[in-house]
């Protein structure tokens, strides 16, 4: 067969093969299209969905359904965001903080290696091209198949056979050469067509890449490349890193795990981290040991994770001993906590002492709501820790209750003067404080016996605007007299059922200042920045290892508030060591609220007062020294007209001064009418009762001339001066 015939046959074979492939592909496409039309486009489900979409689109044209549709979209969006929100925030954090560094390191890595790669690719491309060319020529020439046989026939003197092999060799070489030529032409046409589509440079790069791949396969290492293997030095697998470098939940959990293992804590696992506005919450599960192992390492964790002082906190889970929640505060968690508004949204004095009162915020973002009904409390904190502000915040909340009254006792400072208009009784002197505590103790003793008479079910006093609870705030408790301290301890023991509560504040909790019984009888314990020993005395020796670490807080300094107002609260509903902050108070706004509430504030009911007066009188009459003998004399308060000297009733004197108003002198009958209007306690008072109340001040009624008539009465300045002399004495 001639060369032309061989060429035509080869071309016909290639064409037939290509046409067969195209026919097969066309048949597959037709089958898929037919299946799609039959099974999908014509299916009942698709038709039903199409009708629903058309109806929905038609209804959307009606503007009245737009709000409903918007609510649906908003609800769906919120549900979707709850699921995809954390991963999206992680991705955004990675893109903002990690991606630029990764890209830069990648660019540097490429800049170091691209020249070497180009040289290697060029070398491999030449090697591959030479190998393809040489292999093609050797195959087309048939040298490997016939050269050895022809040489052997010539050596054996078999010239006829050698000639026949040479002719066969020539025909085979011609056929292979034609095939190679055809393939070369086809490849050249394909490459040219691709180059026209994608560009000559791109096509050249692709062809070079193919040849380089061939060259890389046949020769893994180019000649003359004596570079040794590259060594990349990494940090250790458990090397800790700052928490500020953690921008996803997985990175935060990894940072905590590395830091704890570095500090020698044996972990079973680290739970899923939770991103907060101030930092991270990361739960960890211990393999062995106690939560105190984590609590004791908090200071070291702050260094390892590069946190601010006091930024690491640990809260063991009371329901699962091995679980500890670690909170890492990179910034102040209470930045957004604002003071109470001067004009509250609710009506004045509309709350109840029976409900929990919102007084601050917890680091978890939940409101700090404390129940103060019949609850005694103690506030411990160094100077500048914010304990007086905490008392003011609590008193501000109580004065907004329609069924509770506030007494303010402070032997060393100004107490709750900012709330003076809403406070029923305020004492600053030793005698006044002892008298107030004696009245509170008498109320605590008599109220349980009045329950049936007052129509109250149960064994506890039921507060109401007519029969309010009494909350006594005592600041600087260590500076009280011994008699006052003994009465305070008695109130702590018996005042709960009578709803007579004490809230005490002290700078320290040692046994000689606060007393051993205080910490055991108070259900509410607030610890601001204080000493290590105070935590043991107030909460117990084991609570430090449970995460109660107010000793790591810092009181305010001259130029910085530090952790003032922050503390740990141990109370019902708050048994975990979680940092809290009490709502700051503004003197101007607080005073304005007190003035607005003053006309609506309740006062101790007359029935309780009269019973308390009788109890104080009976205590004096039946006085016998005993366990509480030193303060029984302070409880004595004879009834009017008993003929016995009575101690000063400072609350009554304060009401008398308030009843004067702007008048300098008032007749007794008018003064009694004004007192009866202020409180029902004075509704049945006679001129003799008023004289008995003012007699301890050395006052007696005098003749007062008004409108041409003389009557018995009192001068306001005389009462005020006598009260001042009594307080100085």
mmCIF file of C-alpha atoms in Angstrom, residues 294-658:
data_model
loop_
_atom_site.group_PDB
_atom_site.id
_atom_site.type_symbol
_atom_site.label_atom_id
_atom_site.label_comp_id
_atom_site.label_asym_id
_atom_site.label_seq_id
_atom_site.Cartn_x
_atom_site.Cartn_y
_atom_site.Cartn_z
ATOM 1 C CA UNK A 294 -7.845 26.333 88.531
ATOM 2 C CA UNK A 295 -8.734 29.113 90.987
ATOM 3 C CA UNK A 296 -5.214 29.148 92.419
ATOM 4 C CA UNK A 297 -3.783 29.571 88.906
ATOM 5 C CA UNK A 298 -5.826 32.649 87.983
ATOM 6 C CA UNK A 299 -2.982 35.110 88.540
ATOM 7 C CA UNK A 300 -0.650 32.946 86.451
ATOM 8 C CA UNK A 301 -3.296 32.659 83.717
ATOM 9 C CA UNK A 302 -3.504 36.437 83.516
ATOM 10 C CA UNK A 303 0.199 36.525 82.675
ATOM 11 C CA UNK A 304 0.088 33.565 80.300
ATOM 12 C CA UNK A 305 -2.944 34.890 78.418
ATOM 13 C CA UNK A 306 -1.818 38.541 78.688
ATOM 14 C CA UNK A 307 -4.944 39.780 80.511
ATOM 15 C CA UNK A 308 -5.472 42.849 82.712
ATOM 16 C CA UNK A 309 -5.064 42.415 86.456
ATOM 17 C CA UNK A 310 -8.123 40.621 87.783
ATOM 18 C CA UNK A 311 -9.252 39.723 84.273
ATOM 19 C CA UNK A 312 -9.275 35.949 84.872
ATOM 20 C CA UNK A 313 -12.166 34.532 86.915
ATOM 21 C CA UNK A 314 -13.270 30.975 87.601
ATOM 22 C CA UNK A 315 -16.720 29.742 88.611
ATOM 23 C CA UNK A 316 -17.043 26.038 89.511
ATOM 24 C CA UNK A 317 -20.301 24.368 88.533
ATOM 25 C CA UNK A 318 -22.159 23.305 91.685
ATOM 26 C CA UNK A 319 -24.090 20.618 89.783
ATOM 27 C CA UNK A 320 -21.013 19.120 88.143
ATOM 28 C CA UNK A 321 -17.876 19.132 90.245
ATOM 29 C CA UNK A 322 -15.416 18.602 87.386
ATOM 30 C CA UNK A 323 -16.753 21.545 85.346
ATOM 31 C CA UNK A 324 -15.312 25.031 85.807
ATOM 32 C CA UNK A 325 -16.333 28.087 83.781
ATOM 33 C CA UNK A 326 -13.378 30.386 83.152
ATOM 34 C CA UNK A 327 -14.156 34.006 82.288
ATOM 35 C CA UNK A 328 -11.458 36.049 80.580
ATOM 36 C CA UNK A 329 -12.251 39.779 80.666
ATOM 37 C CA UNK A 330 -10.132 41.720 78.194
ATOM 38 C CA UNK A 331 -11.975 44.937 79.055
ATOM 39 C CA UNK A 332 -14.382 46.305 81.694
ATOM 40 C CA UNK A 333 -17.480 44.066 81.585
ATOM 41 C CA UNK A 334 -19.686 46.747 83.155
ATOM 42 C CA UNK A 335 -18.931 49.652 80.852
ATOM 43 C CA UNK A 336 -22.550 50.054 79.780
ATOM 44 C CA UNK A 337 -24.061 49.899 83.288
ATOM 45 C CA UNK A 338 -25.845 53.211 83.862
ATOM 46 C CA UNK A 339 -27.398 54.824 86.898
ATOM 47 C CA UNK A 340 -31.121 54.661 87.534
ATOM 48 C CA UNK A 341 -33.053 57.319 85.600
ATOM 49 C CA UNK A 342 -34.225 60.353 87.533
ATOM 50 C CA UNK A 343 -37.711 59.853 86.105
ATOM 51 C CA UNK A 344 -38.548 56.140 86.282
ATOM 52 C CA UNK A 345 -40.939 54.581 83.798
ATOM 53 C CA UNK A 346 -43.128 53.055 86.530
ATOM 54 C CA UNK A 347 -45.271 55.161 88.893
ATOM 55 C CA UNK A 348 -43.661 56.425 92.080
ATOM 56 C CA UNK A 349 -43.472 53.968 94.989
ATOM 57 C CA UNK A 350 -45.107 51.231 92.940
ATOM 58 C CA UNK A 351 -42.818 48.302 93.721
ATOM 59 C CA UNK A 352 -43.074 45.790 96.547
ATOM 60 C CA UNK A 353 -40.483 44.526 99.003
ATOM 61 C CA UNK A 354 -41.858 41.036 98.353
ATOM 62 C CA UNK A 355 -40.415 41.132 94.815
ATOM 63 C CA UNK A 356 -36.780 40.962 93.804
ATOM 64 C CA UNK A 357 -35.292 44.423 93.318
ATOM 65 C CA UNK A 358 -33.048 45.244 90.364
ATOM 66 C CA UNK A 359 -29.916 46.837 91.832
ATOM 67 C CA UNK A 360 -27.155 46.087 89.313
ATOM 68 C CA UNK A 361 -25.820 43.686 86.737
ATOM 69 C CA UNK A 362 -23.948 40.371 86.641
ATOM 70 C CA UNK A 363 -20.956 39.792 84.381
ATOM 71 C CA UNK A 364 -23.013 37.272 82.420
ATOM 72 C CA UNK A 365 -25.280 40.119 81.293
ATOM 73 C CA UNK A 366 -28.197 39.206 83.545
ATOM 74 C CA UNK A 367 -29.671 41.795 85.931
ATOM 75 C CA UNK A 368 -28.702 41.593 89.600
ATOM 76 C CA UNK A 369 -32.072 41.252 91.341
ATOM 77 C CA UNK A 370 -32.025 40.747 95.118
ATOM 78 C CA UNK A 371 -34.854 39.814 97.449
ATOM 79 C CA UNK A 372 -34.790 41.900 100.649
ATOM 80 C CA UNK A 373 -37.982 40.711 102.353
ATOM 81 C CA UNK A 374 -36.934 39.639 105.846
ATOM 82 C CA UNK A 375 -33.348 39.253 104.624
ATOM 83 C CA UNK A 376 -30.454 40.417 106.771
ATOM 84 C CA UNK A 377 -27.310 41.404 104.937
ATOM 85 C CA UNK A 378 -23.715 42.418 105.411
ATOM 86 C CA UNK A 379 -21.531 44.466 103.058
ATOM 87 C CA UNK A 380 -17.763 44.094 103.428
ATOM 88 C CA UNK A 381 -15.231 46.247 101.606
ATOM 89 C CA UNK A 382 -12.090 48.281 102.042
ATOM 90 C CA UNK A 383 -12.136 52.052 101.933
ATOM 91 C CA UNK A 384 -12.943 53.058 98.369
ATOM 92 C CA UNK A 385 -14.505 49.729 97.434
ATOM 93 C CA UNK A 386 -17.985 51.241 97.092
ATOM 94 C CA UNK A 387 -19.809 49.739 100.081
ATOM 95 C CA UNK A 388 -21.511 53.027 101.009
ATOM 96 C CA UNK A 389 -22.649 53.444 97.407
ATOM 97 C CA UNK A 390 -23.985 49.898 97.537
ATOM 98 C CA UNK A 391 -26.032 50.736 100.633
ATOM 99 C CA UNK A 392 -27.359 53.811 98.841
ATOM 100 C CA UNK A 393 -28.311 51.728 95.789
ATOM 101 C CA UNK A 394 -30.129 49.204 97.970
ATOM 102 C CA UNK A 395 -31.873 51.950 99.939
ATOM 103 C CA UNK A 396 -32.883 53.674 96.702
ATOM 104 C CA UNK A 397 -34.570 50.454 95.591
ATOM 105 C CA UNK A 398 -36.306 49.954 98.959
ATOM 106 C CA UNK A 399 -37.637 53.530 99.071
ATOM 107 C CA UNK A 400 -39.438 52.771 95.815
ATOM 108 C CA UNK A 401 -41.410 50.022 97.583
ATOM 109 C CA UNK A 402 -44.859 50.914 98.878
ATOM 110 C CA UNK A 403 -44.702 48.328 101.663
ATOM 111 C CA UNK A 404 -41.290 48.989 103.236
ATOM 112 C CA UNK A 405 -39.805 51.802 105.268
ATOM 113 C CA UNK A 406 -36.129 52.707 105.639
ATOM 114 C CA UNK A 407 -34.139 53.675 108.715
ATOM 115 C CA UNK A 408 -30.655 55.120 108.342
ATOM 116 C CA UNK A 409 -28.032 54.715 111.091
ATOM 117 C CA UNK A 410 -24.444 55.905 110.647
ATOM 118 C CA UNK A 411 -22.208 56.751 113.631
ATOM 119 C CA UNK A 412 -19.327 58.127 111.541
ATOM 120 C CA UNK A 413 -20.544 59.580 108.245
ATOM 121 C CA UNK A 414 -23.422 61.114 106.361
ATOM 122 C CA UNK A 415 -25.165 57.796 105.761
ATOM 123 C CA UNK A 416 -28.074 58.007 103.349
ATOM 124 C CA UNK A 417 -28.550 61.766 103.526
ATOM 125 C CA UNK A 418 -29.032 61.883 99.752
ATOM 126 C CA UNK A 419 -32.285 59.953 100.333
ATOM 127 C CA UNK A 420 -33.276 61.928 103.437
ATOM 128 C CA UNK A 421 -36.699 62.932 102.085
ATOM 129 C CA UNK A 422 -37.741 59.281 101.689
ATOM 130 C CA UNK A 423 -36.233 57.920 104.904
ATOM 131 C CA UNK A 424 -38.478 57.544 107.921
ATOM 132 C CA UNK A 425 -35.783 57.714 110.582
ATOM 133 C CA UNK A 426 -32.177 58.881 110.468
ATOM 134 C CA UNK A 427 -29.745 58.808 113.403
ATOM 135 C CA UNK A 428 -26.107 59.893 113.674
ATOM 136 C CA UNK A 429 -25.419 60.017 117.424
ATOM 137 C CA UNK A 430 -24.711 57.165 119.798
ATOM 138 C CA UNK A 431 -27.863 57.753 121.823
ATOM 139 C CA UNK A 432 -30.028 58.094 118.730
ATOM 140 C CA UNK A 433 -28.662 54.900 117.171
ATOM 141 C CA UNK A 434 -29.185 52.931 120.382
ATOM 142 C CA UNK A 435 -32.720 54.253 120.647
ATOM 143 C CA UNK A 436 -33.479 53.350 117.011
ATOM 144 C CA UNK A 437 -32.101 49.829 117.433
ATOM 145 C CA UNK A 438 -34.105 49.451 120.642
ATOM 146 C CA UNK A 439 -37.265 50.404 118.746
ATOM 147 C CA UNK A 440 -36.396 48.006 115.925
ATOM 148 C CA UNK A 441 -35.775 45.191 118.397
ATOM 149 C CA UNK A 442 -39.057 45.908 120.149
ATOM 150 C CA UNK A 443 -40.873 45.786 116.811
ATOM 151 C CA UNK A 444 -39.190 42.476 116.036
ATOM 152 C CA UNK A 445 -40.336 41.090 119.384
ATOM 153 C CA UNK A 446 -43.970 42.214 119.282
ATOM 154 C CA UNK A 447 -44.976 41.827 115.650
ATOM 155 C CA UNK A 448 -45.167 37.993 115.664
ATOM 156 C CA UNK A 449 -47.716 38.301 118.509
ATOM 157 C CA UNK A 450 -49.878 40.705 116.482
ATOM 158 C CA UNK A 451 -50.399 38.475 113.460
ATOM 159 C CA UNK A 452 -53.841 37.210 114.477
ATOM 160 C CA UNK A 453 -54.956 40.647 115.626
ATOM 161 C CA UNK A 454 -53.887 42.127 112.262
ATOM 162 C CA UNK A 455 -55.654 39.356 110.340
ATOM 163 C CA UNK A 456 -52.456 37.957 108.834
ATOM 164 C CA UNK A 457 -52.339 34.290 107.937
ATOM 165 C CA UNK A 458 -49.247 32.264 108.660
ATOM 166 C CA UNK A 459 -46.402 32.839 111.082
ATOM 167 C CA UNK A 460 -44.724 35.788 109.368
ATOM 168 C CA UNK A 461 -45.584 39.455 109.089
ATOM 169 C CA UNK A 462 -47.195 40.308 105.734
ATOM 170 C CA UNK A 463 -45.957 43.711 104.524
ATOM 171 C CA UNK A 464 -48.429 46.177 103.082
ATOM 172 C CA UNK A 465 -48.564 49.966 102.705
ATOM 173 C CA UNK A 466 -50.506 50.093 105.992
ATOM 174 C CA UNK A 467 -48.165 47.681 107.799
ATOM 175 C CA UNK A 468 -44.782 48.048 106.093
ATOM 176 C CA UNK A 469 -41.617 46.072 106.610
ATOM 177 C CA UNK A 470 -38.705 47.862 108.283
ATOM 178 C CA UNK A 471 -35.246 47.835 106.677
ATOM 179 C CA UNK A 472 -32.510 49.313 108.866
ATOM 180 C CA UNK A 473 -29.293 50.380 107.106
ATOM 181 C CA UNK A 474 -26.256 50.593 109.384
ATOM 182 C CA UNK A 475 -23.014 51.961 107.955
ATOM 183 C CA UNK A 476 -19.685 51.675 109.804
ATOM 184 C CA UNK A 477 -21.025 48.934 112.058
ATOM 185 C CA UNK A 478 -17.726 48.443 113.993
ATOM 186 C CA UNK A 479 -18.079 51.971 115.413
ATOM 187 C CA UNK A 480 -21.368 51.215 117.166
ATOM 188 C CA UNK A 481 -21.416 50.958 120.929
ATOM 189 C CA UNK A 482 -21.398 47.541 122.543
ATOM 190 C CA UNK A 483 -25.039 47.906 123.554
ATOM 191 C CA UNK A 484 -26.008 48.797 119.981
ATOM 192 C CA UNK A 485 -24.075 45.798 118.634
ATOM 193 C CA UNK A 486 -25.839 43.446 121.034
ATOM 194 C CA UNK A 487 -29.225 44.771 119.979
ATOM 195 C CA UNK A 488 -28.228 44.411 116.314
ATOM 196 C CA UNK A 489 -27.300 40.762 116.881
ATOM 197 C CA UNK A 490 -30.664 40.153 118.571
ATOM 198 C CA UNK A 491 -32.469 41.739 115.619
ATOM 199 C CA UNK A 492 -30.543 39.464 113.261
ATOM 200 C CA UNK A 493 -31.763 36.460 115.223
ATOM 201 C CA UNK A 494 -35.455 37.304 115.571
ATOM 202 C CA UNK A 495 -36.231 40.013 113.022
ATOM 203 C CA UNK A 496 -36.935 37.865 109.959
ATOM 204 C CA UNK A 497 -40.490 36.828 110.870
ATOM 205 C CA UNK A 498 -41.364 40.376 111.923
ATOM 206 C CA UNK A 499 -39.930 41.715 108.633
ATOM 207 C CA UNK A 500 -37.449 43.872 110.502
ATOM 208 C CA UNK A 501 -34.202 43.582 108.544
ATOM 209 C CA UNK A 502 -30.678 44.827 109.123
ATOM 210 C CA UNK A 503 -28.206 45.665 106.350
ATOM 211 C CA UNK A 504 -24.774 46.265 107.871
ATOM 212 C CA UNK A 505 -21.606 47.657 106.289
ATOM 213 C CA UNK A 506 -18.066 47.217 107.574
ATOM 214 C CA UNK A 507 -14.517 47.659 106.306
ATOM 215 C CA UNK A 508 -13.418 44.263 107.623
ATOM 216 C CA UNK A 509 -14.909 41.078 109.011
ATOM 217 C CA UNK A 510 -12.640 40.174 111.907
ATOM 218 C CA UNK A 511 -14.302 38.767 115.001
ATOM 219 C CA UNK A 512 -13.502 41.842 117.090
ATOM 220 C CA UNK A 513 -15.087 44.268 114.597
ATOM 221 C CA UNK A 514 -18.007 42.504 112.930
ATOM 222 C CA UNK A 515 -18.695 39.774 115.446
ATOM 223 C CA UNK A 516 -18.781 36.019 115.118
ATOM 224 C CA UNK A 517 -22.563 35.759 114.787
ATOM 225 C CA UNK A 518 -22.965 38.237 111.930
ATOM 226 C CA UNK A 519 -21.723 36.018 109.093
ATOM 227 C CA UNK A 520 -23.775 33.052 110.327
ATOM 228 C CA UNK A 521 -27.109 34.898 110.543
ATOM 229 C CA UNK A 522 -27.069 36.995 107.356
ATOM 230 C CA UNK A 523 -28.535 35.497 104.186
ATOM 231 C CA UNK A 524 -27.219 38.308 101.986
ATOM 232 C CA UNK A 525 -23.445 38.737 101.842
ATOM 233 C CA UNK A 526 -21.853 41.300 99.559
ATOM 234 C CA UNK A 527 -18.077 41.341 99.340
ATOM 235 C CA UNK A 528 -16.361 44.216 97.576
ATOM 236 C CA UNK A 529 -12.589 44.585 97.399
ATOM 237 C CA UNK A 530 -11.453 43.232 100.767
ATOM 238 C CA UNK A 531 -8.807 41.154 102.481
ATOM 239 C CA UNK A 532 -8.097 37.476 101.999
ATOM 240 C CA UNK A 533 -9.060 36.792 105.624
ATOM 241 C CA UNK A 534 -12.430 38.549 105.262
ATOM 242 C CA UNK A 535 -13.562 35.998 102.685
ATOM 243 C CA UNK A 536 -12.800 33.140 105.072
ATOM 244 C CA UNK A 537 -14.648 34.778 107.964
ATOM 245 C CA UNK A 538 -17.767 35.756 106.013
ATOM 246 C CA UNK A 539 -18.184 32.847 103.587
ATOM 247 C CA UNK A 540 -16.110 30.063 105.100
ATOM 248 C CA UNK A 541 -12.542 28.778 104.732
ATOM 249 C CA UNK A 542 -13.272 26.640 101.650
ATOM 250 C CA UNK A 543 -14.930 29.333 99.549
ATOM 251 C CA UNK A 544 -11.669 30.850 98.332
ATOM 252 C CA UNK A 545 -10.919 27.653 96.458
ATOM 253 C CA UNK A 546 -14.444 27.726 95.009
ATOM 254 C CA UNK A 547 -13.769 30.943 93.110
ATOM 255 C CA UNK A 548 -14.912 33.589 95.626
ATOM 256 C CA UNK A 549 -11.985 35.969 95.200
ATOM 257 C CA UNK A 550 -12.977 39.551 96.069
ATOM 258 C CA UNK A 551 -9.468 39.876 97.464
ATOM 259 C CA UNK A 552 -8.298 40.174 93.828
ATOM 260 C CA UNK A 553 -10.380 43.329 93.299
ATOM 261 C CA UNK A 554 -8.887 46.802 93.683
ATOM 262 C CA UNK A 555 -10.580 49.684 95.555
ATOM 263 C CA UNK A 556 -10.802 53.112 93.993
ATOM 264 C CA UNK A 557 -7.786 55.389 94.019
ATOM 265 C CA UNK A 558 -7.533 59.156 93.776
ATOM 266 C CA UNK A 559 -7.472 59.187 89.967
ATOM 267 C CA UNK A 560 -9.171 55.924 88.998
ATOM 268 C CA UNK A 561 -12.388 54.156 90.030
ATOM 269 C CA UNK A 562 -10.686 50.744 89.613
ATOM 270 C CA UNK A 563 -13.179 48.071 90.785
ATOM 271 C CA UNK A 564 -15.344 50.306 92.991
ATOM 272 C CA UNK A 565 -18.895 48.993 93.075
ATOM 273 C CA UNK A 566 -17.869 45.544 91.847
ATOM 274 C CA UNK A 567 -18.083 42.557 94.132
ATOM 275 C CA UNK A 568 -19.312 39.046 94.749
ATOM 276 C CA UNK A 569 -22.871 38.475 95.980
ATOM 277 C CA UNK A 570 -23.835 35.432 98.038
ATOM 278 C CA UNK A 571 -27.616 35.397 98.296
ATOM 279 C CA UNK A 572 -30.642 33.347 97.271
ATOM 280 C CA UNK A 573 -30.464 32.755 93.490
ATOM 281 C CA UNK A 574 -26.789 33.777 93.561
ATOM 282 C CA UNK A 575 -24.732 30.898 94.890
ATOM 283 C CA UNK A 576 -22.044 30.904 92.191
ATOM 284 C CA UNK A 577 -18.896 33.060 92.384
ATOM 285 C CA UNK A 578 -19.852 35.440 89.596
ATOM 286 C CA UNK A 579 -18.621 39.034 89.528
ATOM 287 C CA UNK A 580 -21.374 41.635 89.847
ATOM 288 C CA UNK A 581 -21.572 45.396 89.933
ATOM 289 C CA UNK A 582 -24.108 47.531 91.732
ATOM 290 C CA UNK A 583 -25.774 50.286 89.802
ATOM 291 C CA UNK A 584 -23.998 53.616 90.353
ATOM 292 C CA UNK A 585 -25.974 56.386 91.993
ATOM 293 C CA UNK A 586 -26.067 60.037 91.068
ATOM 294 C CA UNK A 587 -26.587 62.325 94.047
ATOM 295 C CA UNK A 588 -28.720 64.812 92.121
ATOM 296 C CA UNK A 589 -30.974 62.219 90.494
ATOM 297 C CA UNK A 590 -31.256 60.199 93.703
ATOM 298 C CA UNK A 591 -32.211 63.257 95.735
ATOM 299 C CA UNK A 592 -34.798 64.196 93.117
ATOM 300 C CA UNK A 593 -36.332 60.725 93.250
ATOM 301 C CA UNK A 594 -36.401 60.903 97.055
ATOM 302 C CA UNK A 595 -38.268 64.220 96.938
ATOM 303 C CA UNK A 596 -40.781 62.802 94.487
ATOM 304 C CA UNK A 597 -41.361 59.701 96.600
ATOM 305 C CA UNK A 598 -41.596 61.460 99.971
ATOM 306 C CA UNK A 599 -45.381 62.107 99.934
ATOM 307 C CA UNK A 600 -46.066 58.467 99.076
ATOM 308 C CA UNK A 601 -43.745 56.774 101.548
ATOM 309 C CA UNK A 602 -45.290 54.501 104.226
ATOM 310 C CA UNK A 603 -44.593 54.698 107.958
ATOM 311 C CA UNK A 604 -44.593 52.103 110.705
ATOM 312 C CA UNK A 605 -48.189 51.344 111.692
ATOM 313 C CA UNK A 606 -49.567 52.665 114.973
ATOM 314 C CA UNK A 607 -50.514 49.220 116.289
ATOM 315 C CA UNK A 608 -46.930 48.008 116.038
ATOM 316 C CA UNK A 609 -45.636 51.221 117.587
ATOM 317 C CA UNK A 610 -47.918 51.050 120.595
ATOM 318 C CA UNK A 611 -47.108 47.385 121.137
ATOM 319 C CA UNK A 612 -43.397 48.149 120.854
ATOM 320 C CA UNK A 613 -43.699 50.939 123.434
ATOM 321 C CA UNK A 614 -45.429 48.599 125.839
ATOM 322 C CA UNK A 615 -42.775 45.941 125.268
ATOM 323 C CA UNK A 616 -39.987 48.392 126.081
ATOM 324 C CA UNK A 617 -41.821 49.404 129.255
ATOM 325 C CA UNK A 618 -42.341 45.774 130.304
ATOM 326 C CA UNK A 619 -38.694 44.992 129.602
ATOM 327 C CA UNK A 620 -37.662 47.686 132.031
ATOM 328 C CA UNK A 621 -40.197 46.621 134.635
ATOM 329 C CA UNK A 622 -39.122 42.983 134.473
ATOM 330 C CA UNK A 623 -35.409 43.630 133.975
ATOM 331 C CA UNK A 624 -33.061 40.924 135.135
ATOM 332 C CA UNK A 625 -29.413 40.779 134.149
ATOM 333 C CA UNK A 626 -28.732 37.969 131.769
ATOM 334 C CA UNK A 627 -27.352 37.186 128.399
ATOM 335 C CA UNK A 628 -28.672 40.414 126.916
ATOM 336 C CA UNK A 629 -28.905 42.349 130.123
ATOM 337 C CA UNK A 630 -26.647 45.198 129.121
ATOM 338 C CA UNK A 631 -29.014 46.551 126.511
ATOM 339 C CA UNK A 632 -32.362 45.877 128.180
ATOM 340 C CA UNK A 633 -32.243 49.297 129.806
ATOM 341 C CA UNK A 634 -32.042 50.845 126.365
ATOM 342 C CA UNK A 635 -35.269 49.049 125.445
ATOM 343 C CA UNK A 636 -37.189 50.689 128.295
ATOM 344 C CA UNK A 637 -39.763 53.216 127.176
ATOM 345 C CA UNK A 638 -42.485 53.997 129.729
ATOM 346 C CA UNK A 639 -45.905 54.785 128.398
ATOM 347 C CA UNK A 640 -47.203 58.367 128.665
ATOM 348 C CA UNK A 641 -48.288 59.601 132.059
ATOM 349 C CA UNK A 642 -46.534 56.734 133.813
ATOM 350 C CA UNK A 643 -44.575 59.150 135.959
ATOM 351 C CA UNK A 644 -41.323 57.472 135.097
ATOM 352 C CA UNK A 645 -38.523 59.186 133.160
ATOM 353 C CA UNK A 646 -38.633 58.153 129.518
ATOM 354 C CA UNK A 647 -35.816 58.202 126.973
ATOM 355 C CA UNK A 648 -36.048 60.533 124.043
ATOM 356 C CA UNK A 649 -38.322 59.390 121.210
ATOM 357 C CA UNK A 650 -36.280 60.891 118.385
ATOM 358 C CA UNK A 651 -38.692 59.851 115.672
ATOM 359 C CA UNK A 652 -41.525 61.701 117.401
ATOM 360 C CA UNK A 653 -39.328 64.792 117.831
ATOM 361 C CA UNK A 654 -38.420 64.682 114.135
ATOM 362 C CA UNK A 655 -42.100 64.490 113.244
ATOM 363 C CA UNK A 656 -42.848 67.440 115.531
ATOM 364 C CA UNK A 657 -40.210 69.556 113.782
ATOM 365 C CA UNK A 658 -41.603 68.532 110.399
#
